């Protein structure tokens, strides 16, 4: 017998046993936690189709603001206003938040709230908040007042904008 051979057998057996245990635990974990569906990595980007010379461009949708405002619903506007309540208040004398208080906004001068820090773009816009101006602003704030600090992207549905303007009109 080789001196120290018995110790070598112990070490070799321990290494083999540890490797076997790691392999078995790995297989058991794979069986227990295997996903039920395959996940694809990354994301897809929808690219609009380019029109060829023969295809006519689709006409832009023209919104009849006056007709929408005439048919607007105050109750629906109050529901739409909940989207704004994270940044604005609607009560008389209410505090400014991230955005100014909106009590009496219809017909008032733009950037008129005392104590609120408006962007330079909004201060330079000038004029009054008419129903049509509010409608355009609520549809696309950054397009209507380039440089505004308002981060809300706008209301995509013209009906929602008209309803919200109708609700804001009642706040006086």
PDB file of C-alpha atoms in Angstrom:
ATOM      1  CA  UNK A   1       0.000   0.000   0.000  1.00  0.00           C
ATOM      2  CA  UNK A   2       1.205   3.460  -0.858  1.00  0.00           C
ATOM      3  CA  UNK A   3       1.623   5.742   2.100  1.00  0.00           C
ATOM      4  CA  UNK A   4      -1.019   8.508   2.074  1.00  0.00           C
ATOM      5  CA  UNK A   5      -3.139   6.733  -0.569  1.00  0.00           C
ATOM      6  CA  UNK A   6      -6.056   6.446   1.793  1.00  0.00           C
ATOM      7  CA  UNK A   7      -6.244  10.254   2.114  1.00  0.00           C
ATOM      8  CA  UNK A   8      -6.195  10.631  -1.672  1.00  0.00           C
ATOM      9  CA  UNK A   9      -9.234   8.369  -1.955  1.00  0.00           C
ATOM     10  CA  UNK A  10     -11.122  10.477   0.565  1.00  0.00           C
ATOM     11  CA  UNK A  11     -10.384  13.708  -1.284  1.00  0.00           C
ATOM     12  CA  UNK A  12     -11.223  12.251  -4.704  1.00  0.00           C
ATOM     13  CA  UNK A  13     -14.492  10.802  -3.387  1.00  0.00           C
ATOM     14  CA  UNK A  14     -15.440  14.144  -1.801  1.00  0.00           C
ATOM     15  CA  UNK A  15     -14.790  16.049  -5.044  1.00  0.00           C
ATOM     16  CA  UNK A  16     -16.801  13.553  -7.111  1.00  0.00           C
ATOM     17  CA  UNK A  17     -19.660  13.541  -4.594  1.00  0.00           C
ATOM     18  CA  UNK A  18     -19.779  17.380  -4.495  1.00  0.00           C
ATOM     19  CA  UNK A  19     -19.823  17.535  -8.315  1.00  0.00           C
ATOM     20  CA  UNK A  20     -22.634  14.972  -8.440  1.00  0.00           C
ATOM     21  CA  UNK A  21     -24.693  16.935  -5.869  1.00  0.00           C
ATOM     22  CA  UNK A  22     -24.245  20.214  -7.790  1.00  0.00           C
ATOM     23  CA  UNK A  23     -25.308  18.521 -11.030  1.00  0.00           C
ATOM     24  CA  UNK A  24     -28.395  16.973  -9.430  1.00  0.00           C
ATOM     25  CA  UNK A  25     -29.458  20.216  -7.708  1.00  0.00           C
ATOM     26  CA  UNK A  26     -29.067  22.076 -11.011  1.00  0.00           C
ATOM     27  CA  UNK A  27     -31.299  19.550 -12.804  1.00  0.00           C
ATOM     28  CA  UNK A  28     -33.949  19.641 -10.055  1.00  0.00           C
ATOM     29  CA  UNK A  29     -34.024  23.455 -10.130  1.00  0.00           C
ATOM     30  CA  UNK A  30     -34.426  23.405 -13.929  1.00  0.00           C
ATOM     31  CA  UNK A  31     -37.372  21.027 -13.590  1.00  0.00           C
ATOM     32  CA  UNK A  32     -39.076  23.047 -10.852  1.00  0.00           C
ATOM     33  CA  UNK A  33     -38.609  26.533 -12.270  1.00  0.00           C
ATOM     34  CA  UNK A  34     -38.845  25.986 -16.006  1.00  0.00           C
ATOM     35  CA  UNK A  35     -40.862  28.808 -17.605  1.00  0.00           C
ATOM     36  CA  UNK A  36     -44.215  27.768 -19.052  1.00  0.00           C
ATOM     37  CA  UNK A  37     -43.687  29.844 -22.200  1.00  0.00           C
ATOM     38  CA  UNK A  38     -40.658  30.966 -24.105  1.00  0.00           C
ATOM     39  CA  UNK A  39     -39.643  34.568 -23.612  1.00  0.00           C
ATOM     40  CA  UNK A  40     -38.115  36.437 -26.488  1.00  0.00           C
ATOM     41  CA  UNK A  41     -35.398  38.868 -25.609  1.00  0.00           C
ATOM     42  CA  UNK A  42     -35.715  42.516 -26.514  1.00  0.00           C
ATOM     43  CA  UNK A  43     -38.734  44.121 -28.089  1.00  0.00           C
ATOM     44  CA  UNK A  44     -40.137  44.718 -31.519  1.00  0.00           C
ATOM     45  CA  UNK A  45     -40.511  48.097 -33.118  1.00  0.00           C
ATOM     46  CA  UNK A  46     -43.437  48.626 -35.460  1.00  0.00           C
ATOM     47  CA  UNK A  47     -42.221  50.467 -38.509  1.00  0.00           C
ATOM     48  CA  UNK A  48     -44.868  52.196 -40.600  1.00  0.00           C
ATOM     49  CA  UNK A  49     -45.018  51.124 -44.189  1.00  0.00           C
ATOM     50  CA  UNK A  50     -43.603  53.560 -46.673  1.00  0.00           C
ATOM     51  CA  UNK A  51     -45.930  54.597 -49.426  1.00  0.00           C
ATOM     52  CA  UNK A  52     -44.902  54.099 -53.018  1.00  0.00           C
ATOM     53  CA  UNK A  53     -45.334  56.751 -55.674  1.00  0.00           C
ATOM     54  CA  UNK A  54     -48.643  55.293 -56.837  1.00  0.00           C
ATOM     55  CA  UNK A  55     -50.286  55.377 -53.407  1.00  0.00           C
ATOM     56  CA  UNK A  56     -52.040  58.512 -52.265  1.00  0.00           C
ATOM     57  CA  UNK A  57     -51.283  59.807 -48.799  1.00  0.00           C
ATOM     58  CA  UNK A  58     -54.124  59.471 -46.314  1.00  0.00           C
ATOM     59  CA  UNK A  59     -55.674  62.850 -45.548  1.00  0.00           C
ATOM     60  CA  UNK A  60     -55.160  64.249 -42.047  1.00  0.00           C
ATOM     61  CA  UNK A  61     -58.225  64.001 -39.864  1.00  0.00           C
ATOM     62  CA  UNK A  62     -59.792  67.417 -39.401  1.00  0.00           C
ATOM     63  CA  UNK A  63     -61.500  67.891 -36.068  1.00  0.00           C
ATOM     64  CA  UNK A  64     -64.467  70.241 -35.896  1.00  0.00           C
ATOM     65  CA  UNK A  65     -63.633  71.831 -32.552  1.00  0.00           C
ATOM     66  CA  UNK A  66     -66.731  74.029 -32.440  1.00  0.00           C
ATOM     67  CA  UNK A  67     -69.077  71.069 -33.007  1.00  0.00           C
ATOM     68  CA  UNK A  68     -67.276  68.949 -30.413  1.00  0.00           C
ATOM     69  CA  UNK A  69     -67.413  71.733 -27.834  1.00  0.00           C
ATOM     70  CA  UNK A  70     -71.109  72.325 -28.536  1.00  0.00           C
ATOM     71  CA  UNK A  71     -71.833  68.636 -27.896  1.00  0.00           C
ATOM     72  CA  UNK A  72     -69.465  68.263 -24.901  1.00  0.00           C
ATOM     73  CA  UNK A  73     -70.566  66.559 -21.680  1.00  0.00           C
ATOM     74  CA  UNK A  74     -69.602  68.102 -18.325  1.00  0.00           C
ATOM     75  CA  UNK A  75     -69.974  64.828 -16.375  1.00  0.00           C
ATOM     76  CA  UNK A  76     -67.623  62.993 -18.743  1.00  0.00           C
ATOM     77  CA  UNK A  77     -65.262  65.951 -18.490  1.00  0.00           C
ATOM     78  CA  UNK A  78     -65.180  65.621 -14.723  1.00  0.00           C
ATOM     79  CA  UNK A  79     -64.143  61.976 -15.142  1.00  0.00           C
ATOM     80  CA  UNK A  80     -61.441  62.944 -17.652  1.00  0.00           C
ATOM     81  CA  UNK A  81     -60.198  65.617 -15.210  1.00  0.00           C
ATOM     82  CA  UNK A  82     -59.133  62.873 -12.798  1.00  0.00           C
ATOM     83  CA  UNK A  83     -56.159  62.292 -15.119  1.00  0.00           C
ATOM     84  CA  UNK A  84     -55.097  65.861 -14.357  1.00  0.00           C
ATOM     85  CA  UNK A  85     -55.604  65.740 -10.586  1.00  0.00           C
ATOM     86  CA  UNK A  86     -52.131  64.360  -9.900  1.00  0.00           C
ATOM     87  CA  UNK A  87     -50.660  67.712 -10.946  1.00  0.00           C
ATOM     88  CA  UNK A  88     -53.557  70.203 -10.753  1.00  0.00           C
ATOM     89  CA  UNK A  89     -56.280  71.222  -8.310  1.00  0.00           C
ATOM     90  CA  UNK A  90     -59.744  72.320  -9.418  1.00  0.00           C
ATOM     91  CA  UNK A  91     -61.231  74.060  -6.371  1.00  0.00           C
ATOM     92  CA  UNK A  92     -61.509  77.812  -5.868  1.00  0.00           C
ATOM     93  CA  UNK A  93     -58.368  79.100  -4.182  1.00  0.00           C
ATOM     94  CA  UNK A  94     -56.813  75.636  -4.309  1.00  0.00           C
ATOM     95  CA  UNK A  95     -53.056  75.262  -4.067  1.00  0.00           C
ATOM     96  CA  UNK A  96     -50.703  74.957  -6.993  1.00  0.00           C
ATOM     97  CA  UNK A  97     -49.052  71.577  -7.355  1.00  0.00           C
ATOM     98  CA  UNK A  98     -46.726  70.536 -10.146  1.00  0.00           C
ATOM     99  CA  UNK A  99     -49.177  72.458 -12.331  1.00  0.00           C
ATOM    100  CA  UNK A 100     -51.287  75.506 -11.442  1.00  0.00           C
ATOM    101  CA  UNK A 101     -54.781  75.460  -9.952  1.00  0.00           C
ATOM    102  CA  UNK A 102     -57.326  75.338 -12.791  1.00  0.00           C
ATOM    103  CA  UNK A 103     -60.256  77.149 -11.156  1.00  0.00           C
ATOM    104  CA  UNK A 104     -61.514  79.809 -13.576  1.00  0.00           C
ATOM    105  CA  UNK A 105     -59.021  78.900 -16.302  1.00  0.00           C
ATOM    106  CA  UNK A 106     -61.451  79.376 -19.217  1.00  0.00           C
ATOM    107  CA  UNK A 107     -61.295  83.013 -20.320  1.00  0.00           C
ATOM    108  CA  UNK A 108     -58.371  83.894 -18.063  1.00  0.00           C
ATOM    109  CA  UNK A 109     -54.988  85.126 -19.313  1.00  0.00           C
ATOM    110  CA  UNK A 110     -52.366  82.461 -19.953  1.00  0.00           C
ATOM    111  CA  UNK A 111     -49.772  82.091 -17.172  1.00  0.00           C
ATOM    112  CA  UNK A 112     -51.906  84.139 -14.767  1.00  0.00           C
ATOM    113  CA  UNK A 113     -51.695  82.205 -11.472  1.00  0.00           C
ATOM    114  CA  UNK A 114     -49.787  84.106  -8.813  1.00  0.00           C
ATOM    115  CA  UNK A 115     -47.157  82.040  -7.056  1.00  0.00           C
ATOM    116  CA  UNK A 116     -46.711  79.516  -9.863  1.00  0.00           C
ATOM    117  CA  UNK A 117     -43.458  79.324 -11.800  1.00  0.00           C
ATOM    118  CA  UNK A 118     -44.412  79.058 -15.483  1.00  0.00           C
ATOM    119  CA  UNK A 119     -41.988  78.121 -18.248  1.00  0.00           C
ATOM    120  CA  UNK A 120     -40.643  80.948 -20.403  1.00  0.00           C
ATOM    121  CA  UNK A 121     -42.522  79.460 -23.345  1.00  0.00           C
ATOM    122  CA  UNK A 122     -45.848  79.695 -21.502  1.00  0.00           C
ATOM    123  CA  UNK A 123     -45.092  83.222 -20.267  1.00  0.00           C
ATOM    124  CA  UNK A 124     -44.319  84.305 -23.833  1.00  0.00           C
ATOM    125  CA  UNK A 125     -47.404  82.649 -25.353  1.00  0.00           C
ATOM    126  CA  UNK A 126     -49.713  85.491 -24.399  1.00  0.00           C
ATOM    127  CA  UNK A 127     -53.436  85.706 -24.948  1.00  0.00           C
ATOM    128  CA  UNK A 128     -56.329  84.182 -23.051  1.00  0.00           C
ATOM    129  CA  UNK A 129     -57.447  80.600 -22.534  1.00  0.00           C
ATOM    130  CA  UNK A 130     -60.406  80.389 -24.876  1.00  0.00           C
ATOM    131  CA  UNK A 131     -62.220  77.094 -25.315  1.00  0.00           C
ATOM    132  CA  UNK A 132     -60.491  76.520 -28.652  1.00  0.00           C
ATOM    133  CA  UNK A 133     -57.050  77.371 -27.227  1.00  0.00           C
ATOM    134  CA  UNK A 134     -57.547  74.982 -24.306  1.00  0.00           C
ATOM    135  CA  UNK A 135     -58.732  72.272 -26.694  1.00  0.00           C
ATOM    136  CA  UNK A 136     -55.595  72.624 -28.823  1.00  0.00           C
ATOM    137  CA  UNK A 137     -53.351  72.705 -25.750  1.00  0.00           C
ATOM    138  CA  UNK A 138     -54.941  69.639 -24.170  1.00  0.00           C
ATOM    139  CA  UNK A 139     -54.611  67.715 -27.423  1.00  0.00           C
ATOM    140  CA  UNK A 140     -50.868  68.367 -27.737  1.00  0.00           C
ATOM    141  CA  UNK A 141     -49.306  70.555 -25.011  1.00  0.00           C
ATOM    142  CA  UNK A 142     -45.743  70.405 -26.326  1.00  0.00           C
ATOM    143  CA  UNK A 143     -46.895  71.139 -29.867  1.00  0.00           C
ATOM    144  CA  UNK A 144     -49.106  74.066 -28.855  1.00  0.00           C
ATOM    145  CA  UNK A 145     -46.585  75.684 -26.485  1.00  0.00           C
ATOM    146  CA  UNK A 146     -43.150  74.592 -27.637  1.00  0.00           C
ATOM    147  CA  UNK A 147     -40.957  74.507 -24.538  1.00  0.00           C
ATOM    148  CA  UNK A 148     -43.723  73.988 -21.974  1.00  0.00           C
ATOM    149  CA  UNK A 149     -42.816  72.143 -18.787  1.00  0.00           C
ATOM    150  CA  UNK A 150     -46.053  70.155 -18.837  1.00  0.00           C
ATOM    151  CA  UNK A 151     -44.996  66.527 -19.214  1.00  0.00           C
ATOM    152  CA  UNK A 152     -48.470  65.185 -19.978  1.00  0.00           C
ATOM    153  CA  UNK A 153     -48.479  64.127 -23.655  1.00  0.00           C
ATOM    154  CA  UNK A 154     -52.050  65.249 -24.274  1.00  0.00           C
ATOM    155  CA  UNK A 155     -55.442  63.610 -24.601  1.00  0.00           C
ATOM    156  CA  UNK A 156     -55.573  61.473 -27.751  1.00  0.00           C
ATOM    157  CA  UNK A 157     -59.372  61.526 -28.116  1.00  0.00           C
ATOM    158  CA  UNK A 158     -60.897  64.827 -29.280  1.00  0.00           C
ATOM    159  CA  UNK A 159     -64.128  63.921 -27.434  1.00  0.00           C
ATOM    160  CA  UNK A 160     -62.215  63.755 -24.113  1.00  0.00           C
ATOM    161  CA  UNK A 161     -60.649  67.174 -24.764  1.00  0.00           C
ATOM    162  CA  UNK A 162     -64.027  68.731 -25.508  1.00  0.00           C
ATOM    163  CA  UNK A 163     -65.579  67.167 -22.406  1.00  0.00           C
ATOM    164  CA  UNK A 164     -62.691  68.374 -20.234  1.00  0.00           C
ATOM    165  CA  UNK A 165     -63.007  71.916 -21.596  1.00  0.00           C
ATOM    166  CA  UNK A 166     -66.751  71.812 -20.866  1.00  0.00           C
ATOM    167  CA  UNK A 167     -65.975  70.795 -17.277  1.00  0.00           C
ATOM    168  CA  UNK A 168     -63.297  73.488 -16.883  1.00  0.00           C
ATOM    169  CA  UNK A 169     -65.815  76.049 -18.159  1.00  0.00           C
ATOM    170  CA  UNK A 170     -68.058  75.304 -15.155  1.00  0.00           C
ATOM    171  CA  UNK A 171     -65.280  76.138 -12.680  1.00  0.00           C
ATOM    172  CA  UNK A 172     -66.032  79.799 -11.988  1.00  0.00           C
TER     173      UNK A 172
END
